PDB file of C-alpha atoms in Angstrom:
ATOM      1  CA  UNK A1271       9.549   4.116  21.844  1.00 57.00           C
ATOM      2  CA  UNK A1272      11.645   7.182  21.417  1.00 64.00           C
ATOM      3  CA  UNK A1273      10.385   7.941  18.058  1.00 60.00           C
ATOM      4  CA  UNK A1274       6.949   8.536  19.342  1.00 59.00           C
ATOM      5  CA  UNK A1275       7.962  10.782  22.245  1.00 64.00           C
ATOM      6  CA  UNK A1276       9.992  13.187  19.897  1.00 64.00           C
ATOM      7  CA  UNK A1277       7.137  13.279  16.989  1.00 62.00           C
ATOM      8  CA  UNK A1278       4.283  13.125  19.422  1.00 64.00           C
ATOM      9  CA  UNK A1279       2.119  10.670  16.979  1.00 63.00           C
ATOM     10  CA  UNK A1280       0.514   7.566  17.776  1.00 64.00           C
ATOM     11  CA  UNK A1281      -0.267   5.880  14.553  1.00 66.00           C
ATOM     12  CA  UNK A1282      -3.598   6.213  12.498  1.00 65.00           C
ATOM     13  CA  UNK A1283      -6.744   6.339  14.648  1.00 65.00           C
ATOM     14  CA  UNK A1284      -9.354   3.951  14.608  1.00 70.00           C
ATOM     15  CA  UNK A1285     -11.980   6.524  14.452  1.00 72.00           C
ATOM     16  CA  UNK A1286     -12.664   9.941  12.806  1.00 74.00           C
ATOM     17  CA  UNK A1287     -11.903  12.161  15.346  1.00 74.00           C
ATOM     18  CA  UNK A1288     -15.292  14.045  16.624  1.00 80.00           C
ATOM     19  CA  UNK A1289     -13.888  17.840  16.724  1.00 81.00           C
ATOM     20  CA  UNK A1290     -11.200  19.344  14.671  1.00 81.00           C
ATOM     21  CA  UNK A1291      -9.740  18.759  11.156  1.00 80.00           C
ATOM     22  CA  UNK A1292     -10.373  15.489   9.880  1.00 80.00           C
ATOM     23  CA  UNK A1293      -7.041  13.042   8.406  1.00 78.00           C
ATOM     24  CA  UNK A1294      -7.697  13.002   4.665  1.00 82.00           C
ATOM     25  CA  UNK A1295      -8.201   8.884   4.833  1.00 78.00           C
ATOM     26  CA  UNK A1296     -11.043   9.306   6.391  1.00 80.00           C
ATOM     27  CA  UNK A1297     -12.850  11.615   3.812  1.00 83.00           C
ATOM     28  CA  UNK A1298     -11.327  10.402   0.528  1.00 86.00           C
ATOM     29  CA  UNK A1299     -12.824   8.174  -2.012  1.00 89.00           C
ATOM     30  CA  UNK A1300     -11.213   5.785  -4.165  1.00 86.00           C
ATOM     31  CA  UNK A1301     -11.845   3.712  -6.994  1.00 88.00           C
ATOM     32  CA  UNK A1302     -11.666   0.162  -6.923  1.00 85.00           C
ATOM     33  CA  UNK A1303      -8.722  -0.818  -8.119  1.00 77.00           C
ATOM     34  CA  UNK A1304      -7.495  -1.953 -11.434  1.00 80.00           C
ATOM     35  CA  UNK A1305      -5.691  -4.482 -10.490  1.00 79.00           C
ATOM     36  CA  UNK A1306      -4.148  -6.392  -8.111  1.00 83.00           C
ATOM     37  CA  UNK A1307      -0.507  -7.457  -8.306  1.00 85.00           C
ATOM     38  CA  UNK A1308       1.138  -9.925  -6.234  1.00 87.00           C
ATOM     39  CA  UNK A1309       4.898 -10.996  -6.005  1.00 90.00           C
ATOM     40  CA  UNK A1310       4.870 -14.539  -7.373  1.00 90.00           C
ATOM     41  CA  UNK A1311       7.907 -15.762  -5.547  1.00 88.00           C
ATOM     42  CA  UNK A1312       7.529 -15.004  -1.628  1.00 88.00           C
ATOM     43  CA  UNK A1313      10.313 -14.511   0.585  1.00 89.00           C
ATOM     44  CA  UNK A1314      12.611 -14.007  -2.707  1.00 91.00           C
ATOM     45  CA  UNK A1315      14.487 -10.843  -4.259  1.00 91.00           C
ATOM     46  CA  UNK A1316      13.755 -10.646  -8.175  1.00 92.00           C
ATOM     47  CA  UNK A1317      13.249  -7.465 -10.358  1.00 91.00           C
ATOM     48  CA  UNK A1318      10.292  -5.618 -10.018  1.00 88.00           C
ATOM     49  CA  UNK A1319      10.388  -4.681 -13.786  1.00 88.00           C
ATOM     50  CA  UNK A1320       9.832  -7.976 -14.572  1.00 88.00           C
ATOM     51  CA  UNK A1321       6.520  -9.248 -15.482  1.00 86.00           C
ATOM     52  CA  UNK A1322       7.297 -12.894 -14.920  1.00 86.00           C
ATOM     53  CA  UNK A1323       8.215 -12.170 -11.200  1.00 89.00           C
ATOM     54  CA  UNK A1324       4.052 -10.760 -10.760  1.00 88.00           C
ATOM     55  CA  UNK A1325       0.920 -12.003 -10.792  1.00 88.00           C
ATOM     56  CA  UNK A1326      -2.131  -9.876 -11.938  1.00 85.00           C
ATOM     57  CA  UNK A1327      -5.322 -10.919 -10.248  1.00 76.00           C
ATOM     58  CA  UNK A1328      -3.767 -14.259  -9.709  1.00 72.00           C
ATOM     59  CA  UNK A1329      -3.038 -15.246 -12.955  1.00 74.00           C
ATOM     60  CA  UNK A1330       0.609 -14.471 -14.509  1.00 73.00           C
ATOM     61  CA  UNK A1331       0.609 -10.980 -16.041  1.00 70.00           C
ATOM     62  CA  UNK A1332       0.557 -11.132 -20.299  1.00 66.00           C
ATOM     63  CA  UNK A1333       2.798  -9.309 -22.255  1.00 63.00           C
ATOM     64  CA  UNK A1334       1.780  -5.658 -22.896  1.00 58.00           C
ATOM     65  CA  UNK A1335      -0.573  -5.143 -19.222  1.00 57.00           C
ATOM     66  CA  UNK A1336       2.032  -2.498 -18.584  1.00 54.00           C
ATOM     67  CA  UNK A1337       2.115  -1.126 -15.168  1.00 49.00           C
TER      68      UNK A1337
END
């Protein structure tokens, strides 16, 4: 597409490239995470401040789990 002619990028690559400076992704290291939240209604709009619209590690987030 256009886009990738004027900005010359091809996505992320699959490997760590063997010469020359290395994307931060591929060095970084990250916790596992907290939690996982996951948009109870699919394919719907809904707040996101909303706890009921949310579930956290599949069960429905509790009052006070903050964000």
């Amino acid at each position: 597409p256009e886009e990738q002619r004027k900005l010359d990028w091809n996505g992320w690559p699959d490997a760590v490239p063997e010469t020359g400076p290395k994307p931060d992704y591929t060095t970084q290291q990250w916790a596992p995470p907290k939690r996982l939240l996951i948009w109870v209604n699919p394919d719907q709009s809904g707040r996101n401040d909303e706890p009921s619209n949310w579930l956290v590690f599949g069960a429905p987030q509790a009052e006070g789990d903050g964000r």
